[in-house]
Amino acid sequence: MENFTPSPYTLECVATGRTFEDTGWLLADPQHKEPSLIRARYARRQLEVKPADWGLYRFSDWMPVRRILKGSSAPVTYRSKGLAAHLGLENLWITFNGYYPAIGATMTTCSFKETEAYSVCGRAAADEKRILVVASAGNTARAFAKVCSDNRIPLLLSVPYDNIDALWFDHPLDPCVRLISCAAGGDYFDAIRLGDMALKNPRFYAEGGAKNIARRDGMACTVLSAVTTIGRIPDYYFQAVGSGTGAIAAWEANQRLIEDGRYGTNLMRLMVSQNAPFVPMYDAWQADSRKLLPYDADKARRDAEIIDAKVLSNRQPPYSIAGGLYDALKATDGEIFVATNAMARKARKLFKELEGVDIYSAAGVATASLINAVHAGKIDPQATVMLNITGGGEELFQQDKELWYLKPSHVFPLDPDAENVVQVVDSLFAQETK
């Protein structure tokens, strides 16, 4: 890895097609005023996969990173036997993001959010003095906390108080990582708002979510793992979505792989799913609406409380934006499915029985949707199907370990005073960067 050189790229505005240079941490085209995602256009048209010891960075040809951070793991793709036979699918491939050493999967946070964190933090300059701000419903926070703690990168996390039990680790974190929370009863949207208030302090900068090319191109490594293992682009791609960023990333990776020229020319049909009753993107898609339909804030909070897969409760997903999930689904003839808690629990149990490892609720939602799609006759039994298991192996990883939990340094009310937030977060990092 000593011979790592960053992969050259330019940026492209999806809405206009304008290309321009990345001046550091751009999250949008400075010349385009309407909301639009930007994409990285890599100079290396063909992907050269690096050796396994590079971890996630084995796909660094198509990642906008300036440096390699320690401790990363790549997704692992394998051909399913148990679930495939159960469903009568001849070519079901599982891309596993989590902890399952028997197949070589070693993500210790047990979630594909590690793919985002190692890519985003690798995009940041080594001499960056500001503090990164990440709002999360749980798994993203755990991944960024691990990466930033292990690599001494100052980080402020904003997570709903009701979700902080997701912030478990097998050892104490470096104090460069701090957590703030919105009070009990708050959801992911409230955590985002709190993080935005912290960003009014110039010592902090936004990770950027779906707008950050590094987040999407890190997540895209799931598809790169699948395609380079299978040897072709799949026909179908199944994943549960909260924001839809992973599915957008899959679509973008698919386009790069077509340009690569070695893996086929088909667009995978994006088969994404939400956890009922929290289904704002499903409702908009059913109405063939680019705009999300009105969703009362109190009802949204209640619905988010009901669902098992709390990580799927994003009220402001990049669905409508140019290059967002609506465009991805239209381009790929995709579908949005819905799975209830009961369906997802049944699917999780089945997956553990047939594939030998526990999976997260969100991955259970995706698996349930695959099962339902097969039973509804929507999938050709001979088709090549990719199931993105976005998290698993937590029970396996936690066996015989004493866990350490990150506690909030400050809990704010659901309607916090912005000035107070700015002052409090400043004091949390009194020794950092000053």
PDB file of N, CA and C in Angstrom, residues 186-236:
ATOM      1  N   GLY A 186     -37.248  12.006  19.762  1.00  0.00           N
ATOM      2  CA  GLY A 186     -36.745  12.561  18.508  1.00  0.00           C
ATOM      3  C   GLY A 186     -36.380  11.465  17.527  1.00  0.00           C
ATOM      4  N   ASP A 187     -36.255  11.829  16.249  1.00  0.00           N
ATOM      5  CA  ASP A 187     -35.870  10.858  15.235  1.00  0.00           C
ATOM      6  C   ASP A 187     -34.671  11.366  14.440  1.00  0.00           C
ATOM      7  N   TYR A 188     -34.351  10.666  13.368  1.00  0.00           N
ATOM      8  CA  TYR A 188     -33.189  10.994  12.535  1.00  0.00           C
ATOM      9  C   TYR A 188     -33.255  12.426  12.006  1.00  0.00           C
ATOM     10  N   PHE A 189     -34.461  12.853  11.615  1.00  0.00           N
ATOM     11  CA  PHE A 189     -34.639  14.212  11.111  1.00  0.00           C
ATOM     12  C   PHE A 189     -34.223  15.236  12.179  1.00  0.00           C
ATOM     13  N   ASP A 190     -34.592  14.970  13.445  1.00  0.00           N
ATOM     14  CA  ASP A 190     -34.217  15.873  14.545  1.00  0.00           C
ATOM     15  C   ASP A 190     -32.697  15.891  14.745  1.00  0.00           C
ATOM     16  N   ALA A 191     -32.078  14.729  14.566  1.00  0.00           N
ATOM     17  CA  ALA A 191     -30.612  14.647  14.703  1.00  0.00           C
ATOM     18  C   ALA A 191     -29.921  15.442  13.597  1.00  0.00           C
ATOM     19  N   ILE A 192     -30.484  15.385  12.379  1.00  0.00           N
ATOM     20  CA  ILE A 192     -29.930  16.150  11.260  1.00  0.00           C
ATOM     21  C   ILE A 192     -30.020  17.650  11.563  1.00  0.00           C
ATOM     22  N   ARG A 193     -31.171  18.075  12.085  1.00  0.00           N
ATOM     23  CA  ARG A 193     -31.386  19.498  12.401  1.00  0.00           C
ATOM     24  C   ARG A 193     -30.393  19.967  13.466  1.00  0.00           C
ATOM     25  N   LEU A 194     -30.162  19.118  14.455  1.00  0.00           N
ATOM     26  CA  LEU A 194     -29.212  19.449  15.515  1.00  0.00           C
ATOM     27  C   LEU A 194     -27.791  19.567  14.955  1.00  0.00           C
ATOM     28  N   GLY A 195     -27.421  18.635  14.079  1.00  0.00           N
ATOM     29  CA  GLY A 195     -26.114  18.695  13.431  1.00  0.00           C
ATOM     30  C   GLY A 195     -25.949  19.954  12.596  1.00  0.00           C
ATOM     31  N   ASP A 196     -27.034  20.353  11.908  1.00  0.00           N
ATOM     32  CA  ASP A 196     -26.990  21.575  11.095  1.00  0.00           C
ATOM     33  C   ASP A 196     -26.747  22.813  11.957  1.00  0.00           C
ATOM     34  N   MET A 197     -27.311  22.820  13.161  1.00  0.00           N
ATOM     35  CA  MET A 197     -27.087  23.941  14.075  1.00  0.00           C
ATOM     36  C   MET A 197     -25.620  24.003  14.511  1.00  0.00           C
ATOM     37  N   ALA A 198     -25.045  22.841  14.786  1.00  0.00           N
ATOM     38  CA  ALA A 198     -23.623  22.786  15.177  1.00  0.00           C
ATOM     39  C   ALA A 198     -22.737  23.352  14.071  1.00  0.00           C
ATOM     40  N   LEU A 199     -23.168  23.160  12.819  1.00  0.00           N
ATOM     41  CA  LEU A 199     -22.367  23.600  11.665  1.00  0.00           C
ATOM     42  C   LEU A 199     -22.316  25.123  11.519  1.00  0.00           C
ATOM     43  N   LYS A 200     -23.115  25.840  12.292  1.00  0.00           N
ATOM     44  CA  LYS A 200     -23.033  27.307  12.268  1.00  0.00           C
ATOM     45  C   LYS A 200     -21.749  27.784  12.942  1.00  0.00           C
ATOM     46  N   ASN A 201     -21.110  26.887  13.667  1.00  0.00           N
ATOM     47  CA  ASN A 201     -19.791  27.174  14.251  1.00  0.00           C
ATOM     48  C   ASN A 201     -18.740  26.881  13.178  1.00  0.00           C
ATOM     49  N   PRO A 202     -17.898  27.868  12.810  1.00  0.00           N
ATOM     50  CA  PRO A 202     -16.948  27.680  11.702  1.00  0.00           C
ATOM     51  C   PRO A 202     -15.862  26.635  11.952  1.00  0.00           C
ATOM     52  N   ARG A 203     -15.757  26.142  13.187  1.00  0.00           N
ATOM     53  CA  ARG A 203     -14.761  25.097  13.472  1.00  0.00           C
ATOM     54  C   ARG A 203     -15.210  23.734  12.969  1.00  0.00           C
ATOM     55  N   PHE A 204     -16.464  23.640  12.520  1.00  0.00           N
ATOM     56  CA  PHE A 204     -17.041  22.359  12.108  1.00  0.00           C
ATOM     57  C   PHE A 204     -17.370  22.368  10.610  1.00  0.00           C
ATOM     58  N   TYR A 205     -17.350  21.183   9.988  1.00  0.00           N
ATOM     59  CA  TYR A 205     -17.759  21.097   8.581  1.00  0.00           C
ATOM     60  C   TYR A 205     -18.607  19.845   8.368  1.00  0.00           C
ATOM     61  N   ALA A 206     -19.495  19.941   7.358  1.00  0.00           N
ATOM     62  CA  ALA A 206     -20.498  18.891   7.119  1.00  0.00           C
ATOM     63  C   ALA A 206     -19.915  17.719   6.344  1.00  0.00           C
ATOM     64  N   GLU A 207     -20.247  16.529   6.785  1.00  0.00           N
ATOM     65  CA  GLU A 207     -19.893  15.334   6.016  1.00  0.00           C
ATOM     66  C   GLU A 207     -20.632  15.350   4.677  1.00  0.00           C
ATOM     67  N   GLY A 208     -21.889  15.776   4.670  1.00  0.00           N
ATOM     68  CA  GLY A 208     -22.584  16.005   3.410  1.00  0.00           C
ATOM     69  C   GLY A 208     -23.587  14.940   2.996  1.00  0.00           C
ATOM     70  N   GLY A 209     -23.595  13.784   3.660  1.00  0.00           N
ATOM     71  CA  GLY A 209     -24.571  12.752   3.319  1.00  0.00           C
ATOM     72  C   GLY A 209     -24.479  12.308   1.873  1.00  0.00           C
ATOM     73  N   ALA A 210     -25.625  12.142   1.239  1.00  0.00           N
ATOM     74  CA  ALA A 210     -25.680  11.649  -0.138  1.00  0.00           C
ATOM     75  C   ALA A 210     -24.962  12.575  -1.111  1.00  0.00           C
ATOM     76  N   LYS A 211     -24.824  13.853  -0.757  1.00  0.00           N
ATOM     77  CA  LYS A 211     -24.179  14.813  -1.664  1.00  0.00           C
ATOM     78  C   LYS A 211     -22.669  14.607  -1.747  1.00  0.00           C
ATOM     79  N   ASN A 212     -22.115  13.872  -0.794  1.00  0.00           N
ATOM     80  CA  ASN A 212     -20.673  13.643  -0.773  1.00  0.00           C
ATOM     81  C   ASN A 212     -20.333  12.467  -1.702  1.00  0.00           C
ATOM     82  N   ILE A 213     -19.559  12.756  -2.753  1.00  0.00           N
ATOM     83  CA  ILE A 213     -19.206  11.695  -3.712  1.00  0.00           C
ATOM     84  C   ILE A 213     -18.487  10.540  -3.026  1.00  0.00           C
ATOM     85  N   ALA A 214     -17.742  10.845  -1.961  1.00  0.00           N
ATOM     86  CA  ALA A 214     -16.991   9.792  -1.272  1.00  0.00           C
ATOM     87  C   ALA A 214     -17.929   8.830  -0.557  1.00  0.00           C
ATOM     88  N   ARG A 215     -19.035   9.354  -0.029  1.00  0.00           N
ATOM     89  CA  ARG A 215     -19.992   8.463   0.633  1.00  0.00           C
ATOM     90  C   ARG A 215     -20.576   7.498  -0.392  1.00  0.00           C
ATOM     91  N   ARG A 216     -21.032   8.022  -1.523  1.00  0.00           N
ATOM     92  CA  ARG A 216     -21.668   7.150  -2.518  1.00  0.00           C
ATOM     93  C   ARG A 216     -20.653   6.192  -3.142  1.00  0.00           C
ATOM     94  N   ASP A 217     -19.459   6.670  -3.442  1.00  0.00           N
ATOM     95  CA  ASP A 217     -18.486   5.794  -4.103  1.00  0.00           C
ATOM     96  C   ASP A 217     -17.882   4.782  -3.138  1.00  0.00           C
ATOM     97  N   GLY A 218     -17.959   5.058  -1.833  1.00  0.00           N
ATOM     98  CA  GLY A 218     -17.609   4.037  -0.840  1.00  0.00           C
ATOM     99  C   GLY A 218     -18.662   2.943  -0.813  1.00  0.00           C
ATOM    100  N   MET A 219     -19.935   3.353  -0.757  1.00  0.00           N
ATOM    101  CA  MET A 219     -21.042   2.386  -0.766  1.00  0.00           C
ATOM    102  C   MET A 219     -21.079   1.575  -2.058  1.00  0.00           C
ATOM    103  N   ALA A 220     -20.636   2.196  -3.147  1.00  0.00           N
ATOM    104  CA  ALA A 220     -20.642   1.518  -4.453  1.00  0.00           C
ATOM    105  C   ALA A 220     -19.736   0.299  -4.465  1.00  0.00           C
ATOM    106  N   CYS A 221     -18.831   0.205  -3.489  1.00  0.00           N
ATOM    107  CA  CYS A 221     -17.920  -0.951  -3.429  1.00  0.00           C
ATOM    108  C   CYS A 221     -18.671  -2.258  -3.231  1.00  0.00           C
ATOM    109  N   THR A 222     -19.921  -2.191  -2.730  1.00  0.00           N
ATOM    110  CA  THR A 222     -20.717  -3.421  -2.629  1.00  0.00           C
ATOM    111  C   THR A 222     -20.960  -4.001  -4.021  1.00  0.00           C
ATOM    112  N   VAL A 223     -21.303  -3.125  -4.974  1.00  0.00           N
ATOM    113  CA  VAL A 223     -21.548  -3.570  -6.355  1.00  0.00           C
ATOM    114  C   VAL A 223     -20.238  -3.972  -7.027  1.00  0.00           C
ATOM    115  N   LEU A 224     -19.161  -3.248  -6.749  1.00  0.00           N
ATOM    116  CA  LEU A 224     -17.857  -3.601  -7.325  1.00  0.00           C
ATOM    117  C   LEU A 224     -17.418  -4.975  -6.837  1.00  0.00           C
ATOM    118  N   SER A 225     -17.669  -5.262  -5.564  1.00  0.00           N
ATOM    119  CA  SER A 225     -17.369  -6.585  -5.011  1.00  0.00           C
ATOM    120  C   SER A 225     -18.179  -7.655  -5.742  1.00  0.00           C
ATOM    121  N   ALA A 226     -19.478  -7.395  -5.902  1.00  0.00           N
ATOM    122  CA  ALA A 226     -20.352  -8.389  -6.544  1.00  0.00           C
ATOM    123  C   ALA A 226     -19.942  -8.649  -7.993  1.00  0.00           C
ATOM    124  N   VAL A 227     -19.781  -7.581  -8.751  1.00  0.00           N
ATOM    125  CA  VAL A 227     -19.541  -7.740 -10.192  1.00  0.00           C
ATOM    126  C   VAL A 227     -18.175  -8.377 -10.468  1.00  0.00           C
ATOM    127  N   THR A 228     -17.158  -7.983  -9.705  1.00  0.00           N
ATOM    128  CA  THR A 228     -15.826  -8.564  -9.939  1.00  0.00           C
ATOM    129  C   THR A 228     -15.755 -10.008  -9.439  1.00  0.00           C
ATOM    130  N   THR A 229     -16.657 -10.394  -8.543  1.00  0.00           N
ATOM    131  CA  THR A 229     -16.725 -11.796  -8.084  1.00  0.00           C
ATOM    132  C   THR A 229     -17.544 -12.637  -9.064  1.00  0.00           C
ATOM    133  N   ILE A 230     -18.709 -12.126  -9.448  1.00  0.00           N
ATOM    134  CA  ILE A 230     -19.602 -12.877 -10.348  1.00  0.00           C
ATOM    135  C   ILE A 230     -19.031 -12.932 -11.770  1.00  0.00           C
ATOM    136  N   GLY A 231     -18.407 -11.813 -12.170  1.00  0.00           N
ATOM    137  CA  GLY A 231     -17.874 -11.721 -13.532  1.00  0.00           C
ATOM    138  C   GLY A 231     -18.821 -11.038 -14.501  1.00  0.00           C
ATOM    139  N   ARG A 232     -19.973 -10.570 -13.992  1.00  0.00           N
ATOM    140  CA  ARG A 232     -20.935  -9.860 -14.834  1.00  0.00           C
ATOM    141  C   ARG A 232     -21.813  -8.972 -13.952  1.00  0.00           C
ATOM    142  N   ILE A 233     -22.471  -8.008 -14.594  1.00  0.00           N
ATOM    143  CA  ILE A 233     -23.412  -7.140 -13.886  1.00  0.00           C
ATOM    144  C   ILE A 233     -24.685  -7.939 -13.610  1.00  0.00           C
ATOM    145  N   PRO A 234     -25.179  -7.948 -12.365  1.00  0.00           N
ATOM    146  CA  PRO A 234     -26.411  -8.702 -12.074  1.00  0.00           C
ATOM    147  C   PRO A 234     -27.622  -8.137 -12.818  1.00  0.00           C
ATOM    148  N   ASP A 235     -28.693  -8.926 -12.829  1.00  0.00           N
ATOM    149  CA  ASP A 235     -29.951  -8.482 -13.425  1.00  0.00           C
ATOM    150  C   ASP A 235     -30.782  -7.694 -12.415  1.00  0.00           C
ATOM    151  N   TYR A 236     -30.704  -8.110 -11.154  1.00  0.00           N
ATOM    152  CA  TYR A 236     -31.491  -7.479 -10.097  1.00  0.00           C
ATOM    153  C   TYR A 236     -30.591  -7.132  -8.912  1.00  0.00           C
TER     154      TYR A 236
END
